[in-house]
Structures are given as structure tokens and as C-alpha cells.
mmCIF file of C-alpha atoms in Angstrom:
data_model
loop_
_atom_site.group_PDB
_atom_site.id
_atom_site.type_symbol
_atom_site.label_atom_id
_atom_site.label_comp_id
_atom_site.label_asym_id
_atom_site.label_seq_id
_atom_site.Cartn_x
_atom_site.Cartn_y
_atom_site.Cartn_z
ATOM 1 C CA MET A 1 32.835 -1.144 -125.341
ATOM 2 C CA SER A 2 30.469 0.760 -127.562
ATOM 3 C CA ALA A 3 30.593 -1.766 -130.127
ATOM 4 C CA ARG A 4 29.718 -4.541 -127.682
ATOM 5 C CA LEU A 5 26.856 -2.557 -126.137
ATOM 6 C CA GLU A 6 25.524 -2.064 -129.600
ATOM 7 C CA ALA A 7 25.615 -5.892 -130.260
ATOM 8 C CA GLN A 8 24.034 -6.537 -126.972
ATOM 9 C CA PHE A 9 21.123 -4.208 -127.331
ATOM 10 C CA ALA A 10 20.657 -5.142 -131.175
ATOM 11 C CA PHE A 11 19.657 -8.761 -129.725
ATOM 12 C CA LEU A 12 17.644 -7.256 -126.793
ATOM 13 C CA ASN A 13 15.650 -5.200 -129.199
ATOM 14 C CA GLU A 14 15.179 -7.895 -131.663
ATOM 15 C CA ALA A 15 14.065 -10.102 -128.617
ATOM 16 C CA ASP A 16 11.326 -7.519 -128.128
ATOM 17 C CA ARG A 17 9.518 -9.326 -131.186
ATOM 18 C CA LEU A 18 8.939 -12.300 -129.391
ATOM 19 C CA LYS A 19 5.996 -10.243 -127.406
ATOM 20 C CA SER A 20 4.076 -10.376 -130.826
ATOM 21 C CA VAL A 21 4.528 -14.044 -131.732
ATOM 22 C CA MET A 22 0.940 -15.515 -130.684
ATOM 23 C CA ARG A 23 0.699 -19.099 -129.231
ATOM 24 C CA ALA A 24 -2.380 -21.707 -129.650
ATOM 25 C CA THR A 25 -2.835 -21.708 -125.781
ATOM 26 C CA THR A 26 -4.860 -18.973 -123.962
ATOM 27 C CA LEU A 27 -4.348 -16.825 -120.811
ATOM 28 C CA CYS A 28 -5.652 -18.971 -118.024
ATOM 29 C CA ASP A 29 -8.902 -16.531 -117.905
ATOM 30 C CA GLY A 30 -9.388 -17.547 -121.635
ATOM 31 C CA SER A 31 -9.527 -13.642 -122.589
ATOM 32 C CA ARG A 32 -6.813 -14.078 -125.598
ATOM 33 C CA ARG A 33 -4.126 -16.104 -126.725
ATOM 34 C CA GLU A 34 -0.664 -15.903 -124.968
ATOM 35 C CA ASN A 35 2.171 -14.510 -126.661
ATOM 36 C CA SER A 36 5.742 -16.183 -126.412
ATOM 37 C CA GLY A 37 7.296 -13.309 -124.363
ATOM 38 C CA GLU A 38 4.871 -13.514 -121.530
ATOM 39 C CA HIS A 39 5.047 -17.351 -121.703
ATOM 40 C CA SER A 40 8.810 -17.459 -121.451
ATOM 41 C CA TRP A 41 8.338 -15.376 -118.100
ATOM 42 C CA HIS A 42 5.394 -17.643 -116.629
ATOM 43 C CA LEU A 43 7.656 -20.759 -117.490
ATOM 44 C CA ALA A 44 10.621 -19.191 -115.746
ATOM 45 C CA LEU A 45 8.309 -18.535 -112.563
ATOM 46 C CA TYR A 46 7.244 -22.185 -112.955
ATOM 47 C CA ALA A 47 10.980 -23.102 -112.522
ATOM 48 C CA LEU A 48 11.441 -21.049 -109.596
ATOM 49 C CA VAL A 49 8.338 -22.087 -107.623
ATOM 50 C CA LEU A 50 8.301 -25.860 -108.629
ATOM 51 C CA ALA A 51 12.102 -26.421 -108.189
ATOM 52 C CA ASP A 52 11.172 -29.211 -105.556
ATOM 53 C CA GLN A 53 9.924 -31.445 -108.716
ATOM 54 C CA ALA A 54 13.162 -31.529 -110.157
ATOM 55 C CA ALA A 55 15.506 -34.783 -110.130
ATOM 56 C CA PRO A 56 18.623 -34.127 -107.580
ATOM 57 C CA GLY A 57 21.225 -32.346 -109.131
ATOM 58 C CA VAL A 58 18.989 -30.093 -111.676
ATOM 59 C CA ASP A 59 20.478 -26.675 -111.234
ATOM 60 C CA ILE A 60 17.342 -24.286 -111.441
ATOM 61 C CA SER A 61 19.255 -21.013 -112.480
ATOM 62 C CA ARG A 62 20.236 -22.686 -115.729
ATOM 63 C CA VAL A 63 16.995 -24.031 -116.060
ATOM 64 C CA ILE A 64 15.527 -20.372 -115.867
ATOM 65 C CA ARG A 65 18.119 -19.231 -118.358
ATOM 66 C CA MET A 66 17.206 -21.933 -120.898
ATOM 67 C CA LEU A 67 13.487 -20.892 -120.443
ATOM 68 C CA LEU A 68 14.128 -17.465 -120.720
ATOM 69 C CA ILE A 69 15.826 -17.846 -124.547
ATOM 70 C CA HIS A 70 14.073 -21.209 -125.278
ATOM 71 C CA ASP A 71 11.476 -19.416 -127.837
ATOM 72 C CA LEU A 72 13.446 -16.794 -129.254
ATOM 73 C CA VAL A 73 13.549 -18.606 -132.723
ATOM 74 C CA GLU A 74 9.912 -18.156 -132.976
ATOM 75 C CA ILE A 75 10.379 -14.539 -134.106
ATOM 76 C CA ASP A 76 11.530 -16.159 -137.331
ATOM 77 C CA VAL A 77 9.552 -19.094 -137.413
ATOM 78 C CA GLY A 78 6.426 -18.807 -135.307
ATOM 79 C CA ASP A 79 5.026 -20.815 -132.469
ATOM 80 C CA VAL A 80 4.083 -24.435 -134.079
ATOM 81 C CA PRO A 81 1.279 -25.985 -131.683
ATOM 82 C CA ILE A 82 1.910 -28.972 -130.219
ATOM 83 C CA HIS A 83 -1.302 -30.759 -131.129
ATOM 84 C CA SER A 84 -1.460 -28.897 -134.726
ATOM 85 C CA ALA A 85 -1.385 -31.214 -137.810
ATOM 86 C CA ASP A 86 -2.274 -34.335 -135.748
ATOM 87 C CA GLY A 87 0.758 -33.960 -133.413
ATOM 88 C CA LYS A 88 3.304 -34.081 -136.331
ATOM 89 C CA ALA A 89 4.205 -30.626 -136.958
ATOM 90 C CA HIS A 90 6.064 -29.634 -133.897
ATOM 91 C CA SER A 91 9.163 -32.002 -134.263
ATOM 92 C CA SER A 92 9.471 -32.137 -138.133
ATOM 93 C CA THR A 93 12.593 -31.757 -139.776
ATOM 94 C CA SER A 94 11.644 -28.871 -141.692
ATOM 95 C CA VAL A 95 10.585 -26.997 -138.567
ATOM 96 C CA GLN A 96 13.898 -28.038 -136.856
ATOM 97 C CA GLU A 97 15.896 -26.818 -139.636
ATOM 98 C CA ALA A 98 14.023 -23.420 -139.588
ATOM 99 C CA GLU A 99 14.665 -23.154 -136.066
ATOM 100 C CA SER A 100 18.259 -23.834 -136.234
ATOM 101 C CA ARG A 101 18.479 -21.086 -139.066
ATOM 102 C CA ALA A 102 16.705 -18.818 -136.663
ATOM 103 C CA ALA A 103 19.213 -19.463 -133.938
ATOM 104 C CA ASP A 104 22.106 -18.866 -136.215
ATOM 105 C CA ARG A 105 20.475 -15.398 -136.833
ATOM 106 C CA ILE A 106 19.080 -14.251 -133.710
ATOM 107 C CA PHE A 107 22.082 -15.476 -131.200
ATOM 108 C CA GLY A 108 24.302 -14.154 -133.836
ATOM 109 C CA LEU A 109 23.279 -10.741 -133.310
ATOM 110 C CA LEU A 110 25.032 -10.821 -129.857
ATOM 111 C CA PRO A 111 28.866 -10.552 -128.966
ATOM 112 C CA ASP A 112 30.820 -13.594 -129.977
ATOM 113 C CA ASP A 113 31.122 -14.973 -126.387
ATOM 114 C CA LEU A 114 27.539 -14.376 -125.445
ATOM 115 C CA ALA A 115 26.358 -15.803 -128.710
ATOM 116 C CA GLN A 116 28.206 -19.094 -128.195
ATOM 117 C CA ASP A 117 26.817 -19.316 -124.609
ATOM 118 C CA LEU A 118 23.288 -18.715 -125.227
ATOM 119 C CA ARG A 119 23.253 -20.874 -128.420
ATOM 120 C CA ALA A 120 24.994 -23.795 -126.606
ATOM 121 C CA LEU A 121 22.211 -23.517 -123.858
ATOM 122 C CA TRP A 122 19.195 -23.341 -126.570
ATOM 123 C CA ASP A 123 21.178 -26.406 -128.348
ATOM 124 C CA GLU A 124 21.018 -28.508 -124.737
ATOM 125 C CA PHE A 125 17.387 -27.344 -124.357
ATOM 126 C CA GLU A 126 16.380 -28.579 -127.786
ATOM 127 C CA ALA A 127 18.295 -31.884 -127.476
ATOM 128 C CA ALA A 128 16.585 -32.556 -124.298
ATOM 129 C CA GLU A 129 19.252 -34.825 -123.044
ATOM 130 C CA THR A 130 20.842 -33.396 -119.544
ATOM 131 C CA PRO A 131 18.801 -33.154 -116.370
ATOM 132 C CA ASP A 132 18.421 -29.514 -116.596
ATOM 133 C CA ALA A 133 17.123 -29.279 -120.237
ATOM 134 C CA VAL A 134 14.773 -32.505 -119.584
ATOM 135 C CA PHE A 135 13.223 -30.558 -116.620
ATOM 136 C CA ALA A 136 12.930 -27.495 -118.649
ATOM 137 C CA LYS A 137 11.026 -29.422 -121.075
ATOM 138 C CA SER A 138 8.764 -30.728 -118.625
ATOM 139 C CA LEU A 139 7.772 -27.569 -117.494
ATOM 140 C CA ASP A 140 7.466 -26.267 -121.075
ATOM 141 C CA ARG A 141 4.925 -28.937 -121.684
ATOM 142 C CA VAL A 142 2.805 -28.660 -118.402
ATOM 143 C CA GLN A 143 2.120 -25.227 -118.569
ATOM 144 C CA PRO A 144 -0.393 -25.356 -121.607
ATOM 145 C CA VAL A 145 -1.912 -28.227 -119.849
ATOM 146 C CA ILE A 146 -2.738 -26.003 -116.605
ATOM 147 C CA ALA A 147 -3.882 -23.110 -118.850
ATOM 148 C CA ASN A 148 -6.342 -25.692 -120.962
ATOM 149 C CA LEU A 149 -7.555 -26.645 -117.364
ATOM 150 C CA GLN A 150 -8.099 -23.137 -116.125
ATOM 151 C CA SER A 151 -9.615 -21.951 -119.432
ATOM 152 C CA GLY A 152 -12.248 -24.866 -119.736
ATOM 153 C CA GLY A 153 -10.466 -26.929 -122.433
ATOM 154 C CA GLY A 154 -8.639 -24.429 -124.711
ATOM 155 C CA THR A 155 -6.526 -26.290 -127.479
ATOM 156 C CA TRP A 156 -7.803 -29.480 -126.651
ATOM 157 C CA ILE A 157 -11.064 -28.344 -127.835
ATOM 158 C CA GLU A 158 -9.777 -26.693 -130.936
ATOM 159 C CA TYR A 159 -7.402 -29.552 -131.908
ATOM 160 C CA ASN A 160 -9.944 -32.567 -130.746
ATOM 161 C CA VAL A 161 -7.246 -33.853 -128.562
ATOM 162 C CA THR A 162 -8.084 -37.048 -126.674
ATOM 163 C CA ALA A 163 -6.533 -38.235 -123.325
ATOM 164 C CA GLU A 164 -4.380 -40.882 -125.015
ATOM 165 C CA GLN A 165 -3.110 -38.098 -127.311
ATOM 166 C CA LEU A 166 -2.374 -35.999 -124.383
ATOM 167 C CA GLU A 167 -0.777 -38.552 -122.950
ATOM 168 C CA SER A 168 1.546 -39.469 -125.777
ATOM 169 C CA ARG A 169 2.393 -36.012 -126.821
ATOM 170 C CA VAL A 170 2.423 -34.369 -123.419
ATOM 171 C CA GLY A 171 2.239 -36.568 -120.691
ATOM 172 C CA VAL A 172 5.378 -38.476 -121.453
ATOM 173 C CA LYS A 173 7.727 -35.509 -121.508
ATOM 174 C CA ILE A 174 6.361 -34.043 -118.445
ATOM 175 C CA ALA A 175 6.780 -37.302 -116.632
ATOM 176 C CA LYS A 176 10.486 -37.374 -117.863
ATOM 177 C CA GLY A 177 11.828 -34.539 -116.254
ATOM 178 C CA ALA A 178 8.753 -34.078 -113.312
ATOM 179 C CA PRO A 179 7.309 -37.529 -112.616
ATOM 180 C CA ARG A 180 5.433 -36.766 -109.571
ATOM 181 C CA LEU A 181 3.775 -33.452 -111.452
ATOM 182 C CA TRP A 182 2.419 -35.269 -114.164
ATOM 183 C CA ASP A 183 0.633 -37.904 -111.711
ATOM 184 C CA TRP A 184 -0.972 -34.939 -110.023
ATOM 185 C CA VAL A 185 -1.853 -33.043 -113.227
ATOM 186 C CA ARG A 186 -3.002 -36.028 -114.836
ATOM 187 C CA GLU A 187 -5.550 -36.379 -112.245
ATOM 188 C CA LYS A 188 -6.776 -32.963 -112.817
ATOM 189 C CA THR A 189 -7.187 -33.695 -116.538
ATOM 190 C CA ARG A 190 -9.389 -36.853 -116.003
ATOM 191 C CA GLY A 191 -12.382 -34.437 -115.294
ATOM 192 C CA TYR A 192 -12.311 -32.898 -118.501
ATOM 193 C CA PHE A 193 -11.526 -35.965 -120.681
ATOM 194 C CA ARG A 194 -14.057 -38.388 -119.032
ATOM 195 C CA MET B 1 2.374 -33.201 -101.337
ATOM 196 C CA SER B 2 -0.719 -32.654 -103.000
ATOM 197 C CA ALA B 3 -1.767 -29.635 -100.833
ATOM 198 C CA ARG B 4 1.727 -28.205 -101.490
ATOM 199 C CA LEU B 5 1.163 -28.375 -105.286
ATOM 200 C CA GLU B 6 -2.271 -26.960 -104.850
ATOM 201 C CA ALA B 7 -0.528 -23.789 -102.971
ATOM 202 C CA GLN B 8 2.187 -23.708 -105.755
ATOM 203 C CA PHE B 9 -0.473 -23.584 -108.559
ATOM 204 C CA ALA B 10 -2.655 -21.018 -106.553
ATOM 205 C CA PHE B 11 -0.051 -18.825 -106.811
ATOM 206 C CA LEU B 12 1.377 -19.582 -110.454
ATOM 207 C CA ASN B 13 -2.256 -19.480 -111.876
ATOM 208 C CA GLU B 14 -2.689 -15.884 -110.028
ATOM 209 C CA ALA B 15 0.505 -14.836 -111.300
ATOM 210 C CA ASP B 16 -0.928 -15.596 -114.960
ATOM 211 C CA ARG B 17 -2.791 -12.312 -114.508
ATOM 212 C CA LEU B 18 0.408 -9.958 -114.564
ATOM 213 C CA LYS B 19 -0.008 -10.530 -118.463
ATOM 214 C CA SER B 20 -3.199 -8.199 -118.383
ATOM 215 C CA VAL B 21 -1.684 -5.450 -116.558
ATOM 216 C CA MET B 22 -0.604 -2.793 -119.096
ATOM 217 C CA ARG B 23 2.246 -0.483 -118.823
ATOM 218 C CA ALA B 24 2.658 3.121 -120.161
ATOM 219 C CA THR B 25 5.445 1.881 -122.307
ATOM 220 C CA THR B 26 5.012 0.303 -125.681
ATOM 221 C CA LEU B 27 6.782 -2.197 -127.616
ATOM 222 C CA CYS B 28 9.697 -1.210 -129.427
ATOM 223 C CA ASP B 29 7.779 -1.217 -132.698
ATOM 224 C CA GLY B 30 5.250 1.379 -131.185
ATOM 225 C CA SER B 31 2.352 -1.174 -131.865
ATOM 226 C CA ARG B 32 0.787 -1.694 -128.632
ATOM 227 C CA ARG B 33 1.384 -1.036 -124.861
ATOM 228 C CA GLU B 34 3.591 -3.625 -122.931
ATOM 229 C CA ASN B 35 2.220 -5.575 -120.349
ATOM 230 C CA SER B 36 4.152 -6.407 -116.843
ATOM 231 C CA GLY B 37 4.475 -10.133 -117.556
ATOM 232 C CA GLU B 38 6.099 -9.974 -120.914
ATOM 233 C CA HIS B 39 8.249 -6.700 -119.486
ATOM 234 C CA SER B 40 9.451 -9.195 -116.751
ATOM 235 C CA TRP B 41 10.540 -11.515 -119.397
ATOM 236 C CA HIS B 42 12.454 -8.974 -121.195
ATOM 237 C CA LEU B 43 14.256 -7.503 -117.928
ATOM 238 C CA ALA B 44 15.468 -11.063 -116.986
ATOM 239 C CA LEU B 45 16.926 -11.221 -120.324
ATOM 240 C CA TYR B 46 18.507 -7.848 -120.019
ATOM 241 C CA ALA B 47 20.096 -9.277 -116.962
ATOM 242 C CA LEU B 48 21.443 -12.468 -118.811
ATOM 243 C CA VAL B 49 22.871 -10.407 -121.637
ATOM 244 C CA LEU B 50 23.933 -7.279 -119.609
ATOM 245 C CA ALA B 51 25.888 -9.259 -116.862
ATOM 246 C CA ASP B 52 29.080 -7.519 -117.762
ATOM 247 C CA GLN B 53 27.758 -4.241 -116.897
ATOM 248 C CA ALA B 54 27.015 -5.221 -113.147
ATOM 249 C CA ALA B 55 29.101 -4.217 -110.154
ATOM 250 C CA PRO B 56 31.699 -7.262 -109.125
ATOM 251 C CA GLY B 57 30.084 -9.527 -106.656
ATOM 252 C CA VAL B 58 26.621 -9.036 -108.289
ATOM 253 C CA ASP B 59 24.697 -12.723 -108.510
ATOM 254 C CA ILE B 60 22.980 -12.654 -111.901
ATOM 255 C CA SER B 61 20.985 -15.631 -111.028
ATOM 256 C CA ARG B 62 19.498 -13.581 -108.204
ATOM 257 C CA VAL B 63 19.363 -10.613 -110.130
ATOM 258 C CA ILE B 64 16.961 -12.654 -112.621
ATOM 259 C CA ARG B 65 14.867 -14.277 -109.767
ATOM 260 C CA MET B 66 14.180 -10.601 -108.510
ATOM 261 C CA LEU B 67 13.037 -9.562 -111.646
ATOM 262 C CA LEU B 68 10.966 -12.338 -112.547
ATOM 263 C CA ILE B 69 8.702 -11.423 -109.525
ATOM 264 C CA HIS B 70 9.382 -7.731 -108.997
ATOM 265 C CA ASP B 71 6.187 -6.702 -110.699
ATOM 266 C CA LEU B 72 3.418 -9.325 -109.357
ATOM 267 C CA VAL B 73 2.399 -6.846 -106.829
ATOM 268 C CA GLU B 74 0.967 -4.832 -109.811
ATOM 269 C CA ILE B 75 -1.792 -7.658 -110.178
ATOM 270 C CA ASP B 76 -3.366 -5.701 -107.418
ATOM 271 C CA VAL B 77 -2.260 -2.259 -107.581
ATOM 272 C CA GLY B 78 -1.661 -1.762 -111.155
ATOM 273 C CA ASP B 79 1.514 -0.328 -113.007
ATOM 274 C CA VAL B 80 2.347 3.262 -111.705
ATOM 275 C CA PRO B 81 4.180 4.843 -114.413
ATOM 276 C CA ILE B 82 7.266 6.741 -113.535
ATOM 277 C CA HIS B 83 6.703 10.049 -115.249
ATOM 278 C CA SER B 84 2.991 10.217 -114.123
ATOM 279 C CA ALA B 85 1.707 12.666 -111.619
ATOM 280 C CA ASP B 86 4.745 15.024 -112.572
ATOM 281 C CA GLY B 87 6.876 12.156 -111.200
ATOM 282 C CA LYS B 88 5.272 11.881 -107.719
ATOM 283 C CA ALA B 89 2.940 8.945 -107.693
ATOM 284 C CA HIS B 90 5.461 5.800 -108.335
ATOM 285 C CA SER B 91 7.427 6.280 -104.929
ATOM 286 C CA SER B 92 4.225 7.884 -102.932
ATOM 287 C CA THR B 93 3.305 6.278 -99.432
ATOM 288 C CA SER B 94 0.160 5.205 -100.637
ATOM 289 C CA VAL B 95 1.402 3.333 -103.408
ATOM 290 C CA GLN B 96 3.957 1.450 -101.423
ATOM 291 C CA GLU B 97 1.389 0.408 -98.770
ATOM 292 C CA ALA B 98 -0.888 -0.833 -101.455
ATOM 293 C CA GLU B 99 2.273 -2.772 -102.996
ATOM 294 C CA SER B 100 2.923 -4.215 -99.579
ATOM 295 C CA ARG B 101 -0.604 -5.510 -99.024
ATOM 296 C CA ALA B 102 -0.564 -7.037 -102.382
ATOM 297 C CA ALA B 103 2.789 -8.672 -101.824
ATOM 298 C CA ASP B 104 1.216 -10.237 -98.313
ATOM 299 C CA ARG B 105 -1.640 -11.540 -100.378
ATOM 300 C CA ILE B 106 0.075 -12.714 -103.309
ATOM 301 C CA PHE B 107 3.237 -14.395 -102.075
ATOM 302 C CA GLY B 108 0.974 -15.860 -98.974
ATOM 303 C CA LEU B 109 -0.708 -17.906 -101.764
ATOM 304 C CA LEU B 110 2.330 -20.161 -101.823
ATOM 305 C CA PRO B 111 3.620 -22.611 -99.157
ATOM 306 C CA ASP B 112 5.295 -21.057 -95.987
ATOM 307 C CA ASP B 113 9.033 -21.588 -97.178
ATOM 308 C CA LEU B 114 8.367 -20.216 -100.513
ATOM 309 C CA ALA B 115 6.132 -17.430 -99.567
ATOM 310 C CA GLN B 116 9.282 -16.286 -97.133
ATOM 311 C CA ASP B 117 11.866 -16.989 -99.748
ATOM 312 C CA LEU B 118 9.984 -14.891 -102.679
ATOM 313 C CA ARG B 119 8.782 -12.018 -100.274
ATOM 314 C CA ALA B 120 12.381 -11.559 -98.908
ATOM 315 C CA LEU B 121 13.631 -11.332 -102.153
ATOM 316 C CA TRP B 122 10.889 -8.823 -103.308
ATOM 317 C CA ASP B 123 11.392 -6.682 -100.033
ATOM 318 C CA GLU B 124 15.201 -6.873 -101.199
ATOM 319 C CA PHE B 125 14.136 -5.190 -104.475
ATOM 320 C CA GLU B 126 11.868 -2.812 -103.317
ATOM 321 C CA ALA B 127 14.722 -1.616 -100.701
ATOM 322 C CA ALA B 128 17.057 -1.232 -103.412
ATOM 323 C CA GLU B 129 20.166 -1.309 -101.160
ATOM 324 C CA THR B 130 21.999 -4.617 -101.929
ATOM 325 C CA PRO B 131 24.095 -4.793 -104.904
ATOM 326 C CA ASP B 132 21.972 -7.294 -106.497
ATOM 327 C CA ALA B 133 18.739 -4.871 -105.842
ATOM 328 C CA VAL B 134 20.631 -1.795 -107.106
ATOM 329 C CA PHE B 135 21.337 -3.631 -110.269
ATOM 330 C CA ALA B 136 17.973 -5.157 -110.875
ATOM 331 C CA LYS B 137 16.323 -1.310 -110.563
ATOM 332 C CA SER B 138 19.055 -0.092 -113.100
ATOM 333 C CA LEU B 139 17.821 -2.465 -115.568
ATOM 334 C CA ASP B 140 14.040 -1.839 -114.691
ATOM 335 C CA ARG B 141 14.711 1.987 -115.439
ATOM 336 C CA VAL B 142 16.780 1.529 -118.472
ATOM 337 C CA GLN B 143 14.420 -0.739 -120.445
ATOM 338 C CA PRO B 144 11.670 1.818 -120.851
ATOM 339 C CA VAL B 145 14.290 4.177 -121.947
ATOM 340 C CA ILE B 146 15.464 2.092 -124.860
ATOM 341 C CA ALA B 147 11.694 1.073 -125.705
ATOM 342 C CA ASN B 148 10.726 4.932 -126.000
ATOM 343 C CA LEU B 149 14.332 5.456 -128.171
ATOM 344 C CA GLN B 150 12.986 2.787 -130.496
ATOM 345 C CA SER B 151 9.683 3.655 -130.629
ATOM 346 C CA GLY B 152 10.208 7.472 -131.384
ATOM 347 C CA GLY B 153 9.474 8.961 -127.801
ATOM 348 C CA GLY B 154 7.045 7.108 -126.305
ATOM 349 C CA THR B 155 6.061 8.104 -122.781
ATOM 350 C CA TRP B 156 8.428 10.790 -123.150
ATOM 351 C CA ILE B 157 6.041 12.655 -125.511
ATOM 352 C CA GLU B 158 2.697 11.463 -123.480
ATOM 353 C CA TYR B 159 4.108 13.140 -120.161
ATOM 354 C CA ASN B 160 6.269 15.896 -121.677
ATOM 355 C CA VAL B 161 9.279 14.752 -120.112
ATOM 356 C CA THR B 162 12.293 16.826 -120.292
ATOM 357 C CA ALA B 163 16.233 15.731 -120.526
ATOM 358 C CA GLU B 164 16.448 17.103 -116.610
ATOM 359 C CA GLN B 165 13.359 14.966 -115.619
ATOM 360 C CA LEU B 166 14.774 11.975 -117.529
ATOM 361 C CA GLU B 167 18.168 12.363 -115.362
ATOM 362 C CA SER B 168 16.548 12.946 -112.111
ATOM 363 C CA ARG B 169 13.735 10.154 -112.337
ATOM 364 C CA VAL B 170 15.565 7.496 -114.565
ATOM 365 C CA GLY B 171 19.133 8.438 -115.127
ATOM 366 C CA VAL B 172 20.393 8.661 -111.440
ATOM 367 C CA LYS B 173 19.188 5.071 -110.778
ATOM 368 C CA ILE B 174 20.322 3.416 -113.830
ATOM 369 C CA ALA B 175 23.884 5.375 -113.080
ATOM 370 C CA LYS B 176 23.793 3.791 -109.443
ATOM 371 C CA GLY B 177 23.906 0.316 -110.759
ATOM 372 C CA ALA B 178 25.082 0.198 -114.312
ATOM 373 C CA PRO B 179 26.993 3.773 -114.748
ATOM 374 C CA ARG B 180 28.849 2.798 -117.943
ATOM 375 C CA LEU B 181 25.395 1.681 -119.451
ATOM 376 C CA TRP B 182 23.826 5.136 -118.414
ATOM 377 C CA ASP B 183 26.663 6.969 -120.000
ATOM 378 C CA TRP B 184 26.041 4.976 -123.293
ATOM 379 C CA VAL B 185 22.228 5.109 -123.155
ATOM 380 C CA ARG B 186 22.301 9.009 -122.222
ATOM 381 C CA GLU B 187 24.216 9.916 -125.383
ATOM 382 C CA LYS B 188 21.510 8.209 -127.558
ATOM 383 C CA THR B 189 18.779 10.038 -125.832
ATOM 384 C CA ARG B 190 20.600 13.348 -126.566
ATOM 385 C CA GLY B 191 19.520 13.199 -130.305
ATOM 386 C CA TYR B 192 15.711 13.100 -128.795
ATOM 387 C CA PHE B 193 15.951 15.728 -126.453
ATOM 388 C CA ARG B 194 18.171 18.277 -128.351
#
């Protein structure tokens, strides 16, 4: 049992470093940038509270688990802001390859059974094809929109984002998993982009 | 639907403030104190990874939900360190009453059904009587021990904590929900308190 616990804590202690990975998005009060650890907590809480926005059959407990681990690869790769490099960096092949190597290393710290389970869950999130992953991705995209609305523009100002770019880079993915939510949030953004 | 979403986001935006509530415990690398938002994320990850330490019948998905919301009352009350005021502040009547008022206010931001569900879950955590709550409390107590071990003493130095105080304030509660885990962690702490 001791070797198993050593491996579990090798992973949990490594995960602590996610609290030092900074995102482009700020807290709602604009006081500082958000880190990826607290972001992951907030997203899991989004899933808990916005469960009624998910498609029938979505398993919210699995969505929460996905969101708890979805950003761990940023310990090695850092956060790649969605609007950086004219919106092209986030889904680039080089970033995806680096994230896959990070997943090998970080989930590989765990005992084999847990490593396989959590790696499969992360792969499912990244592929964004199952209903659970599609809803998790929608929440991951909507939370920075809300933070920007709360803080007076946030990363939209920093990256000169237009309403059309918001729709194509963010809105489409929110709408895929949570269409009514995007309808409601998009209305809120009109005041900003008008 | 719009009024419901307004209430859901009144809660989610208020919850953002937990990222600005600072705890006594530092990050594992000792670089700064931890905030209660990222702490809540780390604990939920503990539950996911240490599920095999729970008693039979514990529902890990419920434990994760408890841990996601367990510290929200600190938005109003702040974090009360376990070793502060010679170990007496944390469970004082005045702190418990303030936390209960905070729960009224914060969960009260939600639509009624969600407010009742999450308040009941928080009450269950606080009462620490059900197997799910007992395990959640064990994780909440063990994570600062691990952080102190990683950072070279942390709050044990700050509050002059002895091995006996660690056992009575912390160890007993870890052992209640995760006895094998406390056996293993206590061995690690011997090097520090020797």
C-alpha cells in the first residue's frame, strides 16, 4: 500500500503547481489574473450549478471530474489564451503535442489504474466528442466571458477581440454544449461590443 | 429561464471571491499562502485520487461536491486556521454562527431548489456524521499536513504546534475517515517533530 500512496501523492503534490500557472483572464473584480487551479475549481462549481443547461443524458459527476483535471497539462505547457496569436495558438499542432507529452508525464505519476482512468478522461475532454466532454468544453469557454463581463472587458481589450471573433472562437463552442446559455450570455455581451 | 440564470450567476460570480480568501497554509513550494478557491480544487482532486482510502459505501461524487462548496462561507467569515488561538477558534460557537449566517446569504443567492440542495450538502459536511462527510473532513484535514511536510514545516512553525497537538486537532479527524492514510502520513511527520 505504501508504494501506491507514494505514487498518489507524487501526483497530488505535482498538481499543486497548477496554482502557479497564470491565465490571461482576471478575477471578476479585476484585481489580478486568475490561476489555473482556482479556475478549475470555479468551473467544477459551474457544472454543479448549471447542470440544468446540459443536454439530456450528460453525467454531471463525470463532467466535474473532467473539469478538475482538464488543465493539469498546463503545469508543463502553460496556459495558451484563446485570443492570443489572432486565435490560432490555442489549437495549434505544436501546443497539442506538448500537452499530450505533459499528460504522459503528469498522469504517469499515478498508480497504473488511476493513470489510465484519468488519462482516458482527459483524452475524452480534449477530443470534445462525447456529450459529457462537449458540455465541459462549453463551461470552460463561458467562464472567461463572464469574468470579462464582470471586470469591464478583460482579455477582449487586451487582444482587441471583436463580436465576430467572440462568436467564432468562443460562442460556437458554448452553443454546442449549452445553447440556451450562450443565447443568454451573448445578449449580455452586446452591451460591451456595441 | 432568464431569472433562473440571473440567480445562478449571482451565486457563481459571488463564489469568485473565494479566490481572494487567504489561508494560513502555503503552496507546497512555500512561495505564497494558498487561497480557499484553489484549496477547494486541490481537495476535490484529493477525493478523486484517494477514493480507495474511503470506507465502503462512500459516494466519491458526493464527497467531491461537498468539497467544492465547503469553504464558500469563508467569503464572509474568512479562513480560521486550525492551529490559531491555541486550537480553540476553529470550532468556537461564534465562528459557527457566523458561518451559518454566511451560508444563508451565499446559498440564498441561488434558485430555491439549488439553494436547498447545496445548503443541505454544506450542513451535512459541517455536521461530519455521514460517511461521505467524515471522509470529506479527513481530506480537508490531511491536505495542510502534506503542504506543511512539503514546505518544511509551514503553519506548524508559525503556531508552535507539537506532535500531540497535531494528533488531537488533526490526526484524530483524518483517522476517523481515512485511518490507513493517517497511519502513513503520521510516519512522515515523525521526522519533522522528532
